[in-house]
Short mmCIF file of C-alpha atoms in Angstrom, two decimals:
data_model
loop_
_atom_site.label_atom_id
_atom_site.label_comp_id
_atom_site.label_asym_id
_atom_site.label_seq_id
_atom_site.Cartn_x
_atom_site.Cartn_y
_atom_site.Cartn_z
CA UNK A 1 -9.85 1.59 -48.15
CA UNK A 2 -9.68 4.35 -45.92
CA UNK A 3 -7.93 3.57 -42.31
CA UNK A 4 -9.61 6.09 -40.69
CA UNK A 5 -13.24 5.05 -41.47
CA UNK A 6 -14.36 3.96 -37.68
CA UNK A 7 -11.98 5.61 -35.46
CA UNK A 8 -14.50 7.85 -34.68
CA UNK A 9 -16.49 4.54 -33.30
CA UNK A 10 -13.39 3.31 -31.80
CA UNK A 11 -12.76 6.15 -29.65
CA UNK A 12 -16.54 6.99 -28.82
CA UNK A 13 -16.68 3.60 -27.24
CA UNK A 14 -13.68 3.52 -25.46
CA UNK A 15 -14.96 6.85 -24.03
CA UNK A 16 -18.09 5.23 -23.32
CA UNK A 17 -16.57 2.36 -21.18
CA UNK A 18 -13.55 3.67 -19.75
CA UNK A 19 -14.95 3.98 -15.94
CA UNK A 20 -16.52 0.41 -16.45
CA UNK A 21 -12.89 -1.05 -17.82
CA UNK A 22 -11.07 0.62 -15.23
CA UNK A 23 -13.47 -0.80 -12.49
CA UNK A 24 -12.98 -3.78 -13.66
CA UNK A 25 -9.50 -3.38 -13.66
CA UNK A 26 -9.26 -2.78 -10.03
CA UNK A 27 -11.97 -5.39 -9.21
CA UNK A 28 -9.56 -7.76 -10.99
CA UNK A 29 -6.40 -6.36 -8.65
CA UNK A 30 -8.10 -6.72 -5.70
CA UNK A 31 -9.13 -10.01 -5.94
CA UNK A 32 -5.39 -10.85 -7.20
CA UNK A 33 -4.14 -9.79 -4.18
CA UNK A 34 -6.61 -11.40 -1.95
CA UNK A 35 -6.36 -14.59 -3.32
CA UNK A 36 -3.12 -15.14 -4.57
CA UNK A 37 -0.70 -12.55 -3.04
CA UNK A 38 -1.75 -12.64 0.56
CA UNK A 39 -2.05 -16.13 1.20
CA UNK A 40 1.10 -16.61 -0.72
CA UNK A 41 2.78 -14.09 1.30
CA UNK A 42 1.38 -15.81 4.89
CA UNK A 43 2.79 -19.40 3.51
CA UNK A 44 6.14 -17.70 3.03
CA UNK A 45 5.87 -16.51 6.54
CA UNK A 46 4.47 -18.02 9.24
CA UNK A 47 6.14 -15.55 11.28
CA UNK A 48 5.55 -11.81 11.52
CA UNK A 49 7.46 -10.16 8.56
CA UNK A 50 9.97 -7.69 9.68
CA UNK A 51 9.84 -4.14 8.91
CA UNK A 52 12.62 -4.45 6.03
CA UNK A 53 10.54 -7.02 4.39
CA UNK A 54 7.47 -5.14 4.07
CA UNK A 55 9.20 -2.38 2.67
CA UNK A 56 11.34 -4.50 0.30
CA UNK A 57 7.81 -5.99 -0.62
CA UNK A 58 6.26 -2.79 -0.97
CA UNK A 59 8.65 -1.91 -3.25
CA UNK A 60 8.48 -5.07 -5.12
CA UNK A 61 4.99 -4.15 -5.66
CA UNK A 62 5.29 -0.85 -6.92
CA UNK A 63 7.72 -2.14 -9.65
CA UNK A 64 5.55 -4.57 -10.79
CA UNK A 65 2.76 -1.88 -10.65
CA UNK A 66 4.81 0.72 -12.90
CA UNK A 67 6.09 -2.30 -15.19
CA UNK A 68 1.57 -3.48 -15.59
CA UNK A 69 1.18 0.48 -15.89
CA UNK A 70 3.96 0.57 -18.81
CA UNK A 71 2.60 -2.33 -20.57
CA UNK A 72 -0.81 -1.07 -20.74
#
């Protein structure tokens, strides 16, 4: 049995479908944060947010962003 048989397959397609994965990806984000983020975010506050609260959710965000980047 020889492991490396269908790499060559493997990597062709991943290749292949890389832009379409990665659109998806993002599709996927987007609608994440439209529909579940956002309107979570307005229930939380039904007052303006301050501008320490942004930024402490900005950063929030990019955490979770590097931690999803890390695990992929």
């Amino acid at each position: 049995a020889n492991a490396n048989r269908y790499t060559f397959v493997w990597k062709k397609s991943i290749q292949n479908h890389e832009s379409k994965m990665n659109e998806d990806s993002k599709a996927l984000y987007h609608e994440l944060v439209t529909n579940k983020i956002i309107p979570e975010i307005k229930k939380d506050h039904d007052n303006e947010l301050t501008k320490e609260e942004i930024d402490l959710i900005g950063s929030h965000l990019d955490k979770e962003i590097e931690d999803l980047n890390q695990h992929i």
